[in-house]
mmCIF file of C-alpha atoms in Angstrom:
data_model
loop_
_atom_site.group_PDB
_atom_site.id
_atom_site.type_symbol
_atom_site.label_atom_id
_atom_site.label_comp_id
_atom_site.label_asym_id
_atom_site.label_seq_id
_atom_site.Cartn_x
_atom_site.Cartn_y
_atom_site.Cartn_z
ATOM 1 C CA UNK A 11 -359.381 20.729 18.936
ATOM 2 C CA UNK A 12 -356.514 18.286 20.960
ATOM 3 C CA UNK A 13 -355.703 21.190 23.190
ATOM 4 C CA UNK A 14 -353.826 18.726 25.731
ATOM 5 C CA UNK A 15 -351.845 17.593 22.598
ATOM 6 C CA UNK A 16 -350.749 20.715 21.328
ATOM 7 C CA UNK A 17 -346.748 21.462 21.220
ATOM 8 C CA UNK A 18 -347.459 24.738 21.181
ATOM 9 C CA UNK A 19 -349.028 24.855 24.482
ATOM 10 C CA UNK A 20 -346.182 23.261 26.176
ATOM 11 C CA UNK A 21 -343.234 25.807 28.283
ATOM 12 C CA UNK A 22 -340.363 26.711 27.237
ATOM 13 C CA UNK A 23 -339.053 24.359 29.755
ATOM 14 C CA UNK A 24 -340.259 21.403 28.132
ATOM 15 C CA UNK A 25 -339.860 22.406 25.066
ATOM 16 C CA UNK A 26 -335.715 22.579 26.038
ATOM 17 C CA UNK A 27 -336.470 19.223 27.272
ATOM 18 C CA UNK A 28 -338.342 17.687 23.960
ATOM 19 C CA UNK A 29 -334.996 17.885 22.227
ATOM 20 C CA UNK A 30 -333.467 19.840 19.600
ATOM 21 C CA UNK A 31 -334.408 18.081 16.580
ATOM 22 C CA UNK A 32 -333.375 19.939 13.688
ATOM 23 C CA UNK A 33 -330.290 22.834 13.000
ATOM 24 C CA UNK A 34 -330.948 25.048 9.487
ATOM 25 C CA UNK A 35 -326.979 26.434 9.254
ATOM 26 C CA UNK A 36 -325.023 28.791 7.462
ATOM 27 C CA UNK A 37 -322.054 26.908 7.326
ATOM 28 C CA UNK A 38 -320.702 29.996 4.487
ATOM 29 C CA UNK A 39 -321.935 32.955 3.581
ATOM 30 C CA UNK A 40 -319.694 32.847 0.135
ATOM 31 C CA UNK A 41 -320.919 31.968 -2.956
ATOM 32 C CA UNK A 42 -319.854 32.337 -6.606
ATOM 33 C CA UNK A 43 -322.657 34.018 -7.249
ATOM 34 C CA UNK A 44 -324.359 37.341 -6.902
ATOM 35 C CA UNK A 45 -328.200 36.314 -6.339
ATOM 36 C CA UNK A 46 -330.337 39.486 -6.183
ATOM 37 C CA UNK A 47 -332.201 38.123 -3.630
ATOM 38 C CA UNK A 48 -329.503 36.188 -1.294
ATOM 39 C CA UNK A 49 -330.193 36.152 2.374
ATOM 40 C CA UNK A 50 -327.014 35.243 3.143
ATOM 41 C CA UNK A 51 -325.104 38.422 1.835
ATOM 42 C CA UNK A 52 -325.536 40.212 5.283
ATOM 43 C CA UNK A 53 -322.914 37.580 6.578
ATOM 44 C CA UNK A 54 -320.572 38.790 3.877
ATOM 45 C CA UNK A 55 -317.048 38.958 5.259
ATOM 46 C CA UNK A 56 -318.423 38.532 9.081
ATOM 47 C CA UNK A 57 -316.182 35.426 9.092
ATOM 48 C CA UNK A 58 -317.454 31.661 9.679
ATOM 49 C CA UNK A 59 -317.179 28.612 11.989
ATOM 50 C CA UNK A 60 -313.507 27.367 11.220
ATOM 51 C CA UNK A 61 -313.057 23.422 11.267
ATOM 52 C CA UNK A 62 -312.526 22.480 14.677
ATOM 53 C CA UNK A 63 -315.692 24.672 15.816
ATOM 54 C CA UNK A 64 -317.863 23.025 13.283
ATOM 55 C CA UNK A 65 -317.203 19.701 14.672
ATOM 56 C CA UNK A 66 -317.577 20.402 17.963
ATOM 57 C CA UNK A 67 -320.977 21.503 17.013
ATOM 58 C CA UNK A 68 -322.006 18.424 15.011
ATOM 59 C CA UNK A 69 -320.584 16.241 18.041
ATOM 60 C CA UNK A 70 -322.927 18.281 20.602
ATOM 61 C CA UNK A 71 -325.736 18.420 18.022
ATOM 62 C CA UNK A 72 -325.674 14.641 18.613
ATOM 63 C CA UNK A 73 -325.518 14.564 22.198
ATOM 64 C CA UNK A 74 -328.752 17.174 21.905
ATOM 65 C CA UNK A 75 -330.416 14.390 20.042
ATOM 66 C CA UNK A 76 -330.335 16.325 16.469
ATOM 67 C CA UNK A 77 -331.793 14.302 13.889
ATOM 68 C CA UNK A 78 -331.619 16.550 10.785
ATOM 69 C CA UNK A 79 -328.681 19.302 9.863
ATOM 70 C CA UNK A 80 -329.925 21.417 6.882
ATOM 71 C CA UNK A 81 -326.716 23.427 5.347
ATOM 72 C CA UNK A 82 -327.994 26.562 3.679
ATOM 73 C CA UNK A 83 -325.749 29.495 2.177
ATOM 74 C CA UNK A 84 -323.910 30.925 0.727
ATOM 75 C CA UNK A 85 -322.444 27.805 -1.123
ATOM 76 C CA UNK A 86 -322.215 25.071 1.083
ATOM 77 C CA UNK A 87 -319.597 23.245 -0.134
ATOM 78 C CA UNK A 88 -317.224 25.546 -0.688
ATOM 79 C CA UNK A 89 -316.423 25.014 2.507
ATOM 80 C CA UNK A 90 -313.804 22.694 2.000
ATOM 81 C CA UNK A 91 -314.825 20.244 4.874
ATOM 82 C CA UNK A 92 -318.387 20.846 4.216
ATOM 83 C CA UNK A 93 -317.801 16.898 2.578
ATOM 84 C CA UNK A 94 -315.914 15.681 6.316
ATOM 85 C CA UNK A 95 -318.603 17.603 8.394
ATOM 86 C CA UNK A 96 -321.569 15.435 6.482
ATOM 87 C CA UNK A 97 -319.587 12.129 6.665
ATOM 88 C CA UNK A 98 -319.445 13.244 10.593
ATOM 89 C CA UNK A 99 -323.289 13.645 10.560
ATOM 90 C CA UNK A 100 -323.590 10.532 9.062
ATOM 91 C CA UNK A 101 -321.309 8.700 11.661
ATOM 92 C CA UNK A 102 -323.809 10.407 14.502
ATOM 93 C CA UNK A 103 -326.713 9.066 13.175
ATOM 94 C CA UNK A 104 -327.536 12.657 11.888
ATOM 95 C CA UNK A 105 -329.293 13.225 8.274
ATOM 96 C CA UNK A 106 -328.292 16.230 5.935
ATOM 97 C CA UNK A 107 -329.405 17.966 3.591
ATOM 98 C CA UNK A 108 -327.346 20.450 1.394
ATOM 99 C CA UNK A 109 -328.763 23.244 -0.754
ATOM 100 C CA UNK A 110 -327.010 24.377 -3.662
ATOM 101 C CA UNK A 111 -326.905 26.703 -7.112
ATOM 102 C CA UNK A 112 -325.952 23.190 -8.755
ATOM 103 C CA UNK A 113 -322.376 25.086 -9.523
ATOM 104 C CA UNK A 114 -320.575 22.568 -6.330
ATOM 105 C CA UNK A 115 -322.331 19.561 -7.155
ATOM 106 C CA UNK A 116 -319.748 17.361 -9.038
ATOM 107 C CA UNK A 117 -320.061 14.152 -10.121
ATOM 108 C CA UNK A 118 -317.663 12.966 -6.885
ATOM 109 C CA UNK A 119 -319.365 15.774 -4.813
ATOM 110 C CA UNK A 120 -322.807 14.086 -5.367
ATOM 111 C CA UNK A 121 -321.758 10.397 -5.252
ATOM 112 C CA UNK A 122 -320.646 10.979 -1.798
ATOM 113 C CA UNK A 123 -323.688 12.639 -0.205
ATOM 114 C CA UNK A 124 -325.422 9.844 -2.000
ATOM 115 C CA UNK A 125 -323.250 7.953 0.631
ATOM 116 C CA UNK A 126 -323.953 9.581 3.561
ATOM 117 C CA UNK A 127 -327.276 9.417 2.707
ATOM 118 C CA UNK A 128 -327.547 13.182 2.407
ATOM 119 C CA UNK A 129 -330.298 15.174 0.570
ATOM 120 C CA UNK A 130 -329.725 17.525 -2.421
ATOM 121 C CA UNK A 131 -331.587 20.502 -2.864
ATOM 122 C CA UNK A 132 -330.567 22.760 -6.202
ATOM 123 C CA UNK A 133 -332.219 26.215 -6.197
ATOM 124 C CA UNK A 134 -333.527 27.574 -9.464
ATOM 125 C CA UNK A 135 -335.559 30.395 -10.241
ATOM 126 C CA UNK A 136 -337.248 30.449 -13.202
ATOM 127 C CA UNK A 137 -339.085 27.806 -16.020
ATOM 128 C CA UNK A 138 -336.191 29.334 -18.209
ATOM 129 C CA UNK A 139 -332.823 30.291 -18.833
ATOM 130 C CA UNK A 140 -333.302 33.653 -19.227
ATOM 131 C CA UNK A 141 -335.921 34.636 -15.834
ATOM 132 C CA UNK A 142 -333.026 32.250 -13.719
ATOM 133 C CA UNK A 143 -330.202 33.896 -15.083
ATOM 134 C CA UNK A 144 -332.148 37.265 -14.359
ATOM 135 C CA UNK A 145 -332.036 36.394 -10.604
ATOM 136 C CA UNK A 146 -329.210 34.421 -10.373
ATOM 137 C CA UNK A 147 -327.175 35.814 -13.119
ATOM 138 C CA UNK A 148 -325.020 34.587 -16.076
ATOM 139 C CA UNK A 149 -323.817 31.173 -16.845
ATOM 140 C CA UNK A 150 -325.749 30.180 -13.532
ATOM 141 C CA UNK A 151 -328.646 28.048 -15.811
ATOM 142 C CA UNK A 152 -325.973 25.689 -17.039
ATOM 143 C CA UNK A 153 -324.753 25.265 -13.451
ATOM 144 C CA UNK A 154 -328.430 23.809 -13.167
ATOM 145 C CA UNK A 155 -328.626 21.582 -15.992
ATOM 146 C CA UNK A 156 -325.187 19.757 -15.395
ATOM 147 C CA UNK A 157 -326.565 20.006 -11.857
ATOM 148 C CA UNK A 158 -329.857 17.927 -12.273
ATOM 149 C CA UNK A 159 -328.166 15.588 -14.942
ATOM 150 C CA UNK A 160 -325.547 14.835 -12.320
ATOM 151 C CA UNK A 161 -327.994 14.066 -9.718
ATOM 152 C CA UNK A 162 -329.708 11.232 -12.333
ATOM 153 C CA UNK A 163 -326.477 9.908 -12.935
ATOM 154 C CA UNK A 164 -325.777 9.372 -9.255
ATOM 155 C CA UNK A 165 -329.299 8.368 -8.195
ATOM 156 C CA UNK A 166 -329.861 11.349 -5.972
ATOM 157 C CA UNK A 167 -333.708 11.786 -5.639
ATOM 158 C CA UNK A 168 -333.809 15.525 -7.557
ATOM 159 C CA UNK A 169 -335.872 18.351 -4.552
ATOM 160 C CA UNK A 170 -335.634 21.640 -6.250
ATOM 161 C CA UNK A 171 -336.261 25.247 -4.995
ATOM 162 C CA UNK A 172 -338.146 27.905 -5.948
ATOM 163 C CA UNK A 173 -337.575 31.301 -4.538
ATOM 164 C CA UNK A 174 -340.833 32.999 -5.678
ATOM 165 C CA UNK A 175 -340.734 37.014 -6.585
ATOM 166 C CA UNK A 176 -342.291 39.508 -8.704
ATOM 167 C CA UNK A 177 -339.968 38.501 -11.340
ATOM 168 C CA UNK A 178 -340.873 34.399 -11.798
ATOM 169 C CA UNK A 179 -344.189 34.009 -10.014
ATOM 170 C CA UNK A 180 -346.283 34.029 -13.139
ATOM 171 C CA UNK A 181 -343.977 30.522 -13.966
ATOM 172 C CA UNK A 182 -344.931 28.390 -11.264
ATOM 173 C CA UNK A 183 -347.220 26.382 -13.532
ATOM 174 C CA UNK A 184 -344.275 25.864 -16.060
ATOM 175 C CA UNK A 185 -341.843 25.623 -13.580
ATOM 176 C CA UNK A 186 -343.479 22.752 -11.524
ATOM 177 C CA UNK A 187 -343.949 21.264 -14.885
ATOM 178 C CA UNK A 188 -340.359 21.927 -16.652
ATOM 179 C CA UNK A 189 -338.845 20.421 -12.911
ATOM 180 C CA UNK A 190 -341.220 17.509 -12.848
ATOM 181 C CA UNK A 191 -339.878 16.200 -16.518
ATOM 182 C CA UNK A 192 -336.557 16.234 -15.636
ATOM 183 C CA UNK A 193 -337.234 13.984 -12.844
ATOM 184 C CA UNK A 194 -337.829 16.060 -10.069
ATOM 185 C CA UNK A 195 -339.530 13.911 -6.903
ATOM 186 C CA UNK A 196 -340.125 17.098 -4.672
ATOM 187 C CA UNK A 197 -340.015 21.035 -5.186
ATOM 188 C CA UNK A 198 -340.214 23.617 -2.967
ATOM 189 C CA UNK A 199 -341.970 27.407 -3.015
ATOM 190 C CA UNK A 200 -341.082 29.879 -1.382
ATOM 191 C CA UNK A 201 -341.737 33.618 -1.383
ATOM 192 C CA UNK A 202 -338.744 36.125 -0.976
ATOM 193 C CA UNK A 203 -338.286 38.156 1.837
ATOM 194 C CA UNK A 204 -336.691 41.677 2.378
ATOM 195 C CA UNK A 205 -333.007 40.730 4.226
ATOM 196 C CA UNK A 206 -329.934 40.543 2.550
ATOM 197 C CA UNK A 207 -330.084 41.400 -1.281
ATOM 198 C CA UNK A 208 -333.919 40.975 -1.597
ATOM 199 C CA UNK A 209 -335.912 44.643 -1.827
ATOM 200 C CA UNK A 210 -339.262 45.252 -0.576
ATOM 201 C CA UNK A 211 -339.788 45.811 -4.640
ATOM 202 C CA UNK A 212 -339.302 41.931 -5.251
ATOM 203 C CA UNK A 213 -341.919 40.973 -2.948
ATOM 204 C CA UNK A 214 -345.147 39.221 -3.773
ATOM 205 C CA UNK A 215 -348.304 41.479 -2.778
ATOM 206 C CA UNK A 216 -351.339 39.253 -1.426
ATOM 207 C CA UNK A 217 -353.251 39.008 -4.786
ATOM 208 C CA UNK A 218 -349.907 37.885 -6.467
ATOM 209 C CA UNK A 219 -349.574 35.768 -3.286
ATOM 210 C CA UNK A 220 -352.956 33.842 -3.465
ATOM 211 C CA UNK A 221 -352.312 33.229 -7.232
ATOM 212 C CA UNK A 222 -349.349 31.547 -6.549
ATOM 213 C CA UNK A 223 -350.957 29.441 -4.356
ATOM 214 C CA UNK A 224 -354.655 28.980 -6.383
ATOM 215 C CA UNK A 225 -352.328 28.036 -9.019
ATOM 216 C CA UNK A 226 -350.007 25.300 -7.165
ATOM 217 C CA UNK A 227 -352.361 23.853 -5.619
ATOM 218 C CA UNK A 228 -354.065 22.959 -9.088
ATOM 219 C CA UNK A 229 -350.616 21.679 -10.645
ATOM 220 C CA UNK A 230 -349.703 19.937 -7.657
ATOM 221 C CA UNK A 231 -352.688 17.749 -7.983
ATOM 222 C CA UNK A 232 -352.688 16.950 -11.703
ATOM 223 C CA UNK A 233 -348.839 16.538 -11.806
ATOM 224 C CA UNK A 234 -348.923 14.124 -8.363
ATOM 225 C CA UNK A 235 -345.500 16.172 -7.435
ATOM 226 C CA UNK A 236 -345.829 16.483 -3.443
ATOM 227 C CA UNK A 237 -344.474 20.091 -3.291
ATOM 228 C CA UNK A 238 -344.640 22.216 0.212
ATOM 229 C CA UNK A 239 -345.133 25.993 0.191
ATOM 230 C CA UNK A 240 -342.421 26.967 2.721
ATOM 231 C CA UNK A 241 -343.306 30.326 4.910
ATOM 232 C CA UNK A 242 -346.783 30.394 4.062
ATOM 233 C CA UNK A 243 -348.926 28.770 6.700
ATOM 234 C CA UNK A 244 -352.346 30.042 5.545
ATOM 235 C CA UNK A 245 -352.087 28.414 2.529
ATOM 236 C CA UNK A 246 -354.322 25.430 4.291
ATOM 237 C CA UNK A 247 -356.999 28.327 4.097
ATOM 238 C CA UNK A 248 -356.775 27.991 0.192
ATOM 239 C CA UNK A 249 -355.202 24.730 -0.893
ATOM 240 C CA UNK A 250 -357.074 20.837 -1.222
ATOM 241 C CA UNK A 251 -354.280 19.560 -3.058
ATOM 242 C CA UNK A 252 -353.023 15.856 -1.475
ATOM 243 C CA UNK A 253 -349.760 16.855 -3.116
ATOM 244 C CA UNK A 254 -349.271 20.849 -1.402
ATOM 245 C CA UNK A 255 -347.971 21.433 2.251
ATOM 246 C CA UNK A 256 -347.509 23.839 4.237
ATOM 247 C CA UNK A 257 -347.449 24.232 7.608
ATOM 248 C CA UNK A 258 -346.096 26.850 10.777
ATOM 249 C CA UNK A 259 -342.799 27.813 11.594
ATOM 250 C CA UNK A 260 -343.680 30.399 14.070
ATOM 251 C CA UNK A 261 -340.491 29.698 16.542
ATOM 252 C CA UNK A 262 -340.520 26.066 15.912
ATOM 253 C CA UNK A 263 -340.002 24.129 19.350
ATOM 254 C CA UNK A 264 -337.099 21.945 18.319
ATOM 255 C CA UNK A 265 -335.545 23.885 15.950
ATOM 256 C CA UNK A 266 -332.352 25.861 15.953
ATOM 257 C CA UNK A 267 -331.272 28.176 13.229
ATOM 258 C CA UNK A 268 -327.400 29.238 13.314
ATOM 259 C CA UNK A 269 -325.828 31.534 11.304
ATOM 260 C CA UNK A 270 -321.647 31.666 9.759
ATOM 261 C CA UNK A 271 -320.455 32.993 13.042
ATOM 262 C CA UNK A 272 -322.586 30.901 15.501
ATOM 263 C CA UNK A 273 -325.301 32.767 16.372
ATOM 264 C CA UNK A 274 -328.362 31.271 17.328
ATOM 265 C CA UNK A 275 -330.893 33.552 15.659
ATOM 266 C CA UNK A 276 -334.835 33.658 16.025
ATOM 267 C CA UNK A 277 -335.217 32.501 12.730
ATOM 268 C CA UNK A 278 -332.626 31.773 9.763
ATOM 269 C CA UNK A 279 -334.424 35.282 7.785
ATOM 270 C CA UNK A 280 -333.397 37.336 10.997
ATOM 271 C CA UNK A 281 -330.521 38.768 12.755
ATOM 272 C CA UNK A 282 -331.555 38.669 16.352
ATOM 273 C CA UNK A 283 -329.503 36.390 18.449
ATOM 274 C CA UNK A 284 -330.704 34.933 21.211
ATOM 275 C CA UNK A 285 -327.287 32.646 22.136
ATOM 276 C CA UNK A 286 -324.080 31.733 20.250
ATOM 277 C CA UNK A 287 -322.567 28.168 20.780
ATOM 278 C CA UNK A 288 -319.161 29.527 20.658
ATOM 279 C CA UNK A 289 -319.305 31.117 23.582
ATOM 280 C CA UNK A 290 -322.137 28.933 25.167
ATOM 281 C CA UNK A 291 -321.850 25.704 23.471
ATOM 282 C CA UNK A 292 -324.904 23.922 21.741
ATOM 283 C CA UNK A 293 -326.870 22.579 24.699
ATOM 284 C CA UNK A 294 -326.728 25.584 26.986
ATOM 285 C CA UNK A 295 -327.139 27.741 23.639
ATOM 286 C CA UNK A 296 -330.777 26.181 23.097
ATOM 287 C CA UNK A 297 -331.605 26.405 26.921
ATOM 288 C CA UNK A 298 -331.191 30.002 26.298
ATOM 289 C CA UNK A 299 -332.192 30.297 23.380
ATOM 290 C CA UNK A 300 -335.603 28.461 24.573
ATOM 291 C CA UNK A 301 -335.735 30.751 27.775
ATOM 292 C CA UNK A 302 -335.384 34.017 25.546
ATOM 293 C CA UNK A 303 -338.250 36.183 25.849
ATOM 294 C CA UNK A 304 -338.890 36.976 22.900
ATOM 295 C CA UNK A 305 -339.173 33.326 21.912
ATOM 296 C CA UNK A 306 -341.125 32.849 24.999
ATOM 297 C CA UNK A 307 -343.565 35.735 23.556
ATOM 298 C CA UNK A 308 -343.297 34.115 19.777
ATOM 299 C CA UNK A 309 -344.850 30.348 21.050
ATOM 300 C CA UNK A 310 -346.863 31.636 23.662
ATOM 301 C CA UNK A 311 -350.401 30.202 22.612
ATOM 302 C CA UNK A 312 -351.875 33.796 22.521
ATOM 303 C CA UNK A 313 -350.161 34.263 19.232
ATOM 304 C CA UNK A 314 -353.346 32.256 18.078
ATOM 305 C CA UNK A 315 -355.048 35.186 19.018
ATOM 306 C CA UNK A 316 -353.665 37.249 16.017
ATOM 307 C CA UNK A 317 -356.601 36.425 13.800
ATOM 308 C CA UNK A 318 -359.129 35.366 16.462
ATOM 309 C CA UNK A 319 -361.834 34.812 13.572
ATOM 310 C CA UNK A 320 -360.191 32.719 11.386
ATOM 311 C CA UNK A 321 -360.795 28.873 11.146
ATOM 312 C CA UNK A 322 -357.000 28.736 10.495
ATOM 313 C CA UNK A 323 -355.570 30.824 13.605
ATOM 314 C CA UNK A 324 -354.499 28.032 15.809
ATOM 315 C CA UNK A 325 -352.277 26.369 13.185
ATOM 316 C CA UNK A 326 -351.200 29.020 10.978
ATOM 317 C CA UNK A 327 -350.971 31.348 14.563
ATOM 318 C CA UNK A 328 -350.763 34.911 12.611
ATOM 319 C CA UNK A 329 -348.097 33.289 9.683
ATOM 320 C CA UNK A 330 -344.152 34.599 9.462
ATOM 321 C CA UNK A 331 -343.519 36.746 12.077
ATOM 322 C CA UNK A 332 -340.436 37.211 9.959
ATOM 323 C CA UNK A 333 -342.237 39.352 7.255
ATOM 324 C CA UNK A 334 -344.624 40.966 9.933
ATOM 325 C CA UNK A 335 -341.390 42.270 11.764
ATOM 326 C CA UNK A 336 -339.725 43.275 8.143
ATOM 327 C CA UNK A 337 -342.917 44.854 6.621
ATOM 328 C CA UNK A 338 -344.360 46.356 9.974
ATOM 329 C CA UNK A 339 -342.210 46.088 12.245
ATOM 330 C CA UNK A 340 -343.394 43.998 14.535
ATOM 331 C CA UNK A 341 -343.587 40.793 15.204
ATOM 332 C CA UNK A 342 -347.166 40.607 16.239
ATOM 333 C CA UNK A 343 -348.784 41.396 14.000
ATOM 334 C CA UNK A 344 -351.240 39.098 11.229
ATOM 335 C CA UNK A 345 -348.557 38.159 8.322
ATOM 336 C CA UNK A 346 -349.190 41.071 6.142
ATOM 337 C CA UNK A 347 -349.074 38.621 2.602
ATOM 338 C CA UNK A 348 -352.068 36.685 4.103
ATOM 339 C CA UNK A 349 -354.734 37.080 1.150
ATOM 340 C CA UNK A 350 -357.217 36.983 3.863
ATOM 341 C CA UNK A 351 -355.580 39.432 6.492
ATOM 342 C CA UNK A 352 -355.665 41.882 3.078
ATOM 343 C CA UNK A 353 -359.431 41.021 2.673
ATOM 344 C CA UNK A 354 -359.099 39.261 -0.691
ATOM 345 C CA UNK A 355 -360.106 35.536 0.324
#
């Protein structure tokens, strides 16, 4: 164990000082869809960053030393200078990456990121029409396929997202498959949870969980398709696959997540600010946010102690604090979809 090493030992102090690497935004929270399990729908009509207020964050993400902008939504590019604010990045030295339905990514839409050197993410659901369109409604499978047939034609590299729930996770096999063929270089997985339009009811229970993972892990390997498991840190306890990642996120030292309106929350699932760069500006906004103490309390090295027996609790650190604050109400607490926390692994 490199204890003298460890970022996660370090104070919030230097942490401030190691940078703010990476911003996950909600540049929008509209969309023209209806996605039963949306995170972003508790932004609806809370309003949004207009133009100038945008840039002024990209410019002082730069001066922070941000290397990485991730635009989540909502549909990012309706924003109409969701285009300008990624040609910006690019002029900063700053990489994005947009994720999408696949209904905004035009032909000229996609040729420019390509550009900028932007990623492209498109979200879908299901190993067929008819479990995506279940989720993401109507129409929204041939937003897909002109999507990833776009993204070919441009020369994107294709990263697609899974969002996994009681309704698709028996398809991850097919899905990783089915993605893979239509020339897919990385997916993602990761398991709903309850904010926004997402119920309790669509949530993965620990068995389902460790499926999902017993069976990735397997796919992952024989397929060669390097696909990370996002929000589930004890995976590692599970997986062997060269090809499956996961890893923490339990307040992430040089990370910022921001929602429509500016907020600097704990994490892009929840709505407890800790700052707002409107009214403090970008740098001072992660000094504070950094000094919080609830982040304070959420990288303090005793989180380890969550799950003092397992060979995992340094690195994993008790899992999403996210779902142990949704599902129990409190943050610490051992993730509650752990397969071993339920006794099952």
């Amino acid at each position: 164990m490199q204890v003298r090493n460890d970022p996660w030992l370090r104070s919030a102090e230097q942490r401030a000082k190691s940078g703010l690497r990476n911003i996950v935004w909600f540049p929008t929270s509209r969309c023209n869809l209806s996605c039963i399990h949306c995170c972003a729908a508790r932004f609806l009509d809370k309003g949004e960053l207009d133009e100038n207020g945008a840039t002024r964050m990209f410019r002082e993400a730069a001066e922070a030393g941000t290397k990485h902008i991730v635009f989540c939504g909502g549909e990012p590019l309706l924003r109409q200078d969701a285009l300008d604010l990624v040609r910006l990045a690019d002029e900063l030295g700053i990489r994005c990456t947009i994720a999408s339905n696949g209904s905004t990514y035009t032909e000229e839409a996609l040729t420019e990121l390509a550009k900028c050197n932007a990623s492209t993410i498109v979200s879908i659901d299901g190993a067929n029409r008819e479990t995506h369109e279940k989720i993401r409604g109507k129409g929204s499978w041939d937003f897909v396929l002109k999507a990833v047939e776009r993204m070919r034609r441009v020369g994107n590299r294709i990263f697609v997202e899974m969002a996994v729930n009681k309704i698709n996770y028996r398809e991850v096999a097919d899905y990783l498959a089915m993605v893979q063929d239509w020339g897919a270089t990385r997916a993602c997985l990761k398991p709903v949870i309850p904010t926004g339009r997402a119920t309790t009811e669509m949530l993965l229970d620990p068995k389902e969980m460790l499926g999902v993972i017993q069976t990735a892990d397997k796919v992952t390997e024989r397929l060669q398709l390097p696909t990370s498991l996002q929000c589930v840190p004890f995976a590692k306890l599970i997986t062997r696959s060269r090809y499956l990642i996961s890893q923490s996120c339990r307040a992430e030292q040089d990370e910022m997540s921001i929602t429509p309106t500016g907020d600097a929350v704990l994490c892009h699932m929840l709505d407890i600010a800790v700052a707002n760069i409107c009214e403090n500006g970008l740098g001072p906004a992660w000094e504070k946010q950094n000094a919080a103490p609830l982040m304070q309390t959420l990288q303090d090295p005793a989180q380890a102690s969550l799950c003092p027996d397992c060979s995992l609790n340094e690195e994993c650190r008790g899992g999403c604090y996210a779902r142990g604050y949704f599902l129990k109400g409190d943050f610490q607490v051992p993730d509650p979809l752990c397969p071993r926390v339920a006794g099952i692994c």
